[in-house]
Amino acid sequence: MIVERSMHARAVSNSYLVVDRPGGAAVVIDTGGPAEPLLAKARELDATVELVLLTHHHWDHVENTAAWVEAFGCEVAAHPLEAARVGGGPGQVTRALEGGEAFEVGELAIACLHVPGHTDGQLAFVVTHDGTSELFSGDTLFKGSVGGTRAPGHTTVDDLRHSILDVLLALPREWTVRPGHTDPTTIGAELDTNPFVRAWRGERELGHERVRVGDHAATLLLEARDYDGGTKCWVRWSDGGEDVIPGSRVVRG
């Protein structure tokens, strides 16, 4: 299995080209990264891209879908809840994936996982070739961080926690994780070191600092480094609800 990545210069969102072998079949996972470097790699490998897989509808994950459709005439697949938000034109979704599906593209075996939290129709993909499996986690799980729960189409922290602890991190420790933003990691590394994972498993003490987020009071339960060099915060609102939000929105004092 050959995996190539391009990354958006500002949003640091990833696109992945996954090829079974030179001269074989390929899929693209998310299209927010620049298309041309990956198109050039596909041409170099003489690979045919048969399918674009979208983890969710946010612009930094779908921006260049049309380039792949125009180059290869490939299908575009996403969860139905995300498909309606992607819009029409050559980048529109043509195949619905609910989660739980398993299928093959060339010699690539692909399994779809529904992992709501960051968005309600968020999907992650396990791609397996010749006994090696890798997880493409979208905006659910990052290296040392997790997805937020206030972006368009979001659900809840409870959903996010379940998706990460009970679905993604139940996979084998040695598997590589390729997130929707920045650097790869492994299942084992996130189990052992991710601050949110450790807090949710009761392995890290929670904070009690009172903060403000806009006009709302909250308790800051956890602040940790995020993929973009800033921070991500888990907060509890005065009504008992919770969210994971960018640290830039939290005001102390």
Coordinates of C-alpha atoms in Angstrom, one line a residue:
M1 CA 0.0 0.0 0.0
I2 CA 1.3 3.4 -1.0
V3 CA 0.1 6.4 0.9
E4 CA 0.9 10.0 -0.2
R5 CA -0.3 13.2 1.5
S6 CA -0.8 16.8 0.6
M7 CA -1.6 19.5 3.2
H8 CA -3.4 22.8 3.0
A9 CA -0.9 25.6 3.7
R10 CA -3.3 27.6 6.0
A11 CA -5.8 25.0 7.3
V12 CA -3.2 22.3 7.7
S13 CA -5.9 19.8 6.5
N14 CA -4.7 16.6 4.8
S15 CA -5.6 14.9 1.6
Y16 CA -4.4 11.3 1.1
L17 CA -3.8 9.3 -2.1
V18 CA -3.9 5.6 -1.3
V19 CA -2.7 3.2 -4.0
D20 CA -2.7 -0.6 -3.9
R21 CA 0.3 -0.9 -6.3
P22 CA 2.0 0.8 -9.2
G23 CA -0.4 0.6 -12.2
G24 CA -3.2 -0.3 -9.9
A25 CA -6.3 1.2 -8.2
A26 CA -6.5 4.1 -5.8
V27 CA -8.7 6.1 -3.5
V28 CA -8.5 9.7 -2.3
I29 CA -9.4 10.4 1.3
D30 CA -10.5 14.0 1.8
T31 CA -9.7 16.7 -0.8
G32 CA -8.8 19.9 1.2
G33 CA -5.1 19.5 0.5
P34 CA -3.7 20.7 -2.8
A35 CA -4.7 18.3 -5.6
E36 CA -1.9 18.8 -8.0
P37 CA 0.9 17.0 -6.0
L38 CA -1.3 14.0 -5.6
L39 CA -2.5 14.1 -9.1
A40 CA 1.1 14.1 -10.3
K41 CA 1.9 11.1 -8.0
A42 CA -1.1 9.2 -9.4
R43 CA 0.2 9.8 -12.9
E44 CA 3.7 8.8 -11.9
L45 CA 2.3 5.5 -10.4
D46 CA 0.0 5.0 -13.4
A47 CA -2.8 4.6 -10.8
T48 CA -6.5 4.9 -11.5
V49 CA -8.4 6.8 -8.8
E50 CA -11.8 5.0 -8.5
L51 CA -13.3 6.7 -5.5
V52 CA -13.1 9.9 -3.4
L53 CA -13.9 9.2 0.3
L54 CA -15.0 12.3 2.3
T55 CA -14.8 12.1 6.1
H56 CA -17.2 15.1 6.5
H57 CA -18.4 18.2 4.7
H58 CA -16.2 21.1 6.1
W59 CA -14.6 23.1 3.4
D60 CA -11.1 22.3 4.4
H61 CA -11.8 18.6 3.6
V62 CA -13.8 18.9 0.4
E63 CA -12.3 22.0 -1.4
N64 CA -10.6 20.1 -4.3
T65 CA -13.1 17.3 -4.9
A66 CA -13.9 18.5 -8.4
A67 CA -10.3 18.2 -9.5
W68 CA -10.4 14.4 -8.9
V69 CA -13.8 14.0 -10.5
E70 CA -12.6 15.9 -13.6
A71 CA -9.4 13.9 -13.8
F72 CA -10.8 10.4 -13.3
G73 CA -14.6 10.5 -13.5
C74 CA -14.6 8.8 -10.1
E75 CA -17.4 8.5 -7.6
V76 CA -17.5 10.6 -4.4
A77 CA -18.7 8.9 -1.2
A78 CA -19.8 10.3 2.1
H79 CA -22.4 9.9 4.9
P80 CA -25.8 11.1 3.8
L81 CA -25.8 13.7 6.5
E82 CA -22.6 15.2 5.1
A83 CA -23.6 14.8 1.4
A84 CA -26.4 17.2 1.7
R85 CA -24.0 19.9 2.9
V86 CA -21.3 19.4 0.3
G87 CA -23.5 20.8 -2.5
G88 CA -23.8 20.2 -6.2
G89 CA -21.5 20.5 -9.2
P90 CA -18.6 18.1 -10.1
G91 CA -17.7 17.7 -6.4
Q92 CA -21.1 16.5 -5.3
V93 CA -21.5 13.2 -3.4
T94 CA -22.7 10.3 -5.6
R95 CA -22.5 7.4 -3.2
A96 CA -23.8 7.1 0.3
L97 CA -21.9 5.4 3.2
E98 CA -23.7 5.1 6.5
G99 CA -20.9 3.4 8.3
G100 CA -20.4 -0.3 8.7
E101 CA -19.8 -0.9 5.0
A102 CA -16.9 -3.0 3.8
F103 CA -15.8 -3.1 0.1
E104 CA -12.8 -3.3 -2.1
V105 CA -11.2 -0.9 -4.5
G106 CA -8.7 -2.9 -6.5
E107 CA -6.6 -4.7 -3.9
L108 CA -7.5 -2.2 -1.1
A109 CA -10.0 -3.5 1.5
I110 CA -11.9 -0.5 3.0
A111 CA -14.1 -0.5 6.1
C112 CA -16.2 2.5 7.0
L113 CA -16.7 3.6 10.6
H114 CA -19.4 6.1 11.7
V115 CA -17.8 8.3 14.4
P116 CA -20.1 11.2 15.2
G117 CA -19.0 14.1 17.4
H118 CA -17.2 16.7 15.3
T119 CA -20.0 16.2 12.9
D120 CA -23.1 14.0 12.9
G121 CA -22.1 12.1 9.8
Q122 CA -18.4 11.9 10.4
L123 CA -16.8 8.8 8.9
A124 CA -13.4 7.2 9.5
F125 CA -11.9 4.7 7.1
V126 CA -9.7 1.6 7.7
V127 CA -7.8 0.7 4.6
T128 CA -6.1 -2.7 4.5
H129 CA -3.6 -4.1 1.9
D130 CA -1.5 -7.2 2.1
G131 CA -2.0 -7.6 5.8
T132 CA -1.3 -4.0 6.8
S133 CA -4.1 -1.7 8.0
E134 CA -4.2 2.0 8.5
L135 CA -6.9 4.3 10.1
F136 CA -7.9 7.5 8.4
S137 CA -9.6 9.3 11.3
G138 CA -10.8 12.5 9.8
D139 CA -11.4 15.3 12.4
T140 CA -12.3 12.8 15.2
L141 CA -8.8 11.9 16.5
F142 CA -5.6 13.8 16.0
K143 CA -2.0 13.3 17.2
G144 CA -2.3 14.5 20.9
S145 CA -5.8 16.0 20.4
V146 CA -9.4 15.4 19.4
G147 CA -12.0 17.1 17.2
G148 CA -14.1 20.0 18.5
T149 CA -17.9 19.8 19.1
R150 CA -19.0 23.3 18.1
A151 CA -18.3 23.2 14.3
P152 CA -21.2 23.1 11.8
G153 CA -23.0 19.8 12.0
H154 CA -21.6 18.9 15.4
T155 CA -23.1 16.6 18.0
T156 CA -21.9 16.1 21.6
V157 CA -18.9 15.3 23.7
D158 CA -20.5 12.1 24.7
D159 CA -20.6 11.1 21.0
L160 CA -17.0 12.1 20.5
R161 CA -15.8 10.2 23.6
H162 CA -17.7 7.1 22.4
S163 CA -16.3 7.4 18.9
I164 CA -12.8 7.7 20.1
L165 CA -12.6 5.3 23.1
D166 CA -15.0 2.6 22.0
V167 CA -14.6 2.7 18.2
L168 CA -11.2 4.1 17.1
L169 CA -9.0 3.2 20.1
A170 CA -10.4 -0.3 20.2
L171 CA -8.4 -1.0 17.1
P172 CA -4.9 -2.6 17.3
R173 CA -2.3 -0.5 19.1
E174 CA 0.3 -0.9 16.3
W175 CA -2.0 0.6 13.6
T176 CA -1.0 3.9 12.0
V177 CA -3.5 6.7 12.4
R178 CA -3.6 9.4 9.6
P179 CA -5.7 12.3 10.9
G180 CA -7.6 15.0 9.0
H181 CA -5.0 17.5 10.1
T182 CA -1.1 17.4 10.3
D183 CA 0.9 14.5 11.6
P184 CA 0.3 10.7 11.8
T185 CA 0.3 8.8 15.0
T186 CA -0.6 5.3 16.2
I187 CA -3.5 3.9 18.2
G188 CA -1.0 2.9 21.0
A189 CA 0.5 6.4 21.2
E190 CA -3.0 8.0 21.6
L191 CA -4.0 5.5 24.2
D192 CA -0.9 6.3 26.2
T193 CA -0.4 10.0 25.8
N194 CA -3.4 11.8 24.4
P195 CA -4.5 14.2 27.2
F196 CA -8.2 14.0 26.3
V197 CA -8.1 10.2 26.1
R198 CA -6.3 9.9 29.5
A199 CA -8.8 12.3 31.1
W200 CA -11.8 10.4 29.7
R201 CA -10.3 7.2 31.0
G202 CA -9.9 8.7 34.5
E203 CA -6.1 8.7 34.2
R204 CA -5.7 12.5 34.5
E205 CA -7.1 14.9 37.1
L206 CA -9.6 17.4 35.7
G207 CA -9.4 21.2 36.2
H208 CA -11.8 23.5 38.1
E209 CA -10.9 26.9 36.8
R210 CA -13.8 29.2 36.0
V211 CA -13.6 30.8 32.6
R212 CA -15.7 32.6 30.1
V213 CA -16.5 31.6 26.5
G214 CA -18.2 34.5 24.8
D215 CA -21.1 35.5 27.0
H216 CA -21.2 32.1 28.8
A217 CA -19.5 31.0 32.0
A218 CA -17.8 27.6 32.1
T219 CA -15.5 25.4 34.0
L220 CA -12.2 24.5 32.2
L221 CA -11.8 20.8 32.6
L222 CA -8.8 20.3 30.4
E223 CA -6.5 22.4 28.1
A224 CA -4.0 20.7 25.8
R225 CA -2.0 21.4 22.7
D226 CA -3.9 21.2 19.4
Y227 CA -2.7 20.1 16.0
D228 CA -2.3 23.8 14.8
G229 CA 0.0 24.9 17.6
G230 CA -2.8 26.4 19.6
T231 CA -4.8 24.7 22.3
K232 CA -8.0 22.7 22.5
C233 CA -10.2 22.9 25.6
W234 CA -12.8 20.7 27.2
V235 CA -15.3 22.8 29.1
R236 CA -18.4 22.3 31.2
W237 CA -21.2 24.9 30.9
S238 CA -23.2 26.1 33.9
D239 CA -26.2 23.9 32.8
G240 CA -24.0 20.8 32.9
G241 CA -23.4 20.4 29.2
E242 CA -19.9 20.0 27.8
D243 CA -18.0 20.9 24.6
V244 CA -14.5 20.6 23.2
I245 CA -13.6 24.0 21.7
P246 CA -10.5 26.0 20.5
G247 CA -8.5 27.5 23.3
S248 CA -8.6 30.8 21.6
R249 CA -12.3 31.2 22.6
V250 CA -11.6 30.7 26.3
V251 CA -11.1 33.9 28.4
R252 CA -9.5 33.6 31.9
G253 CA -10.0 36.0 34.8

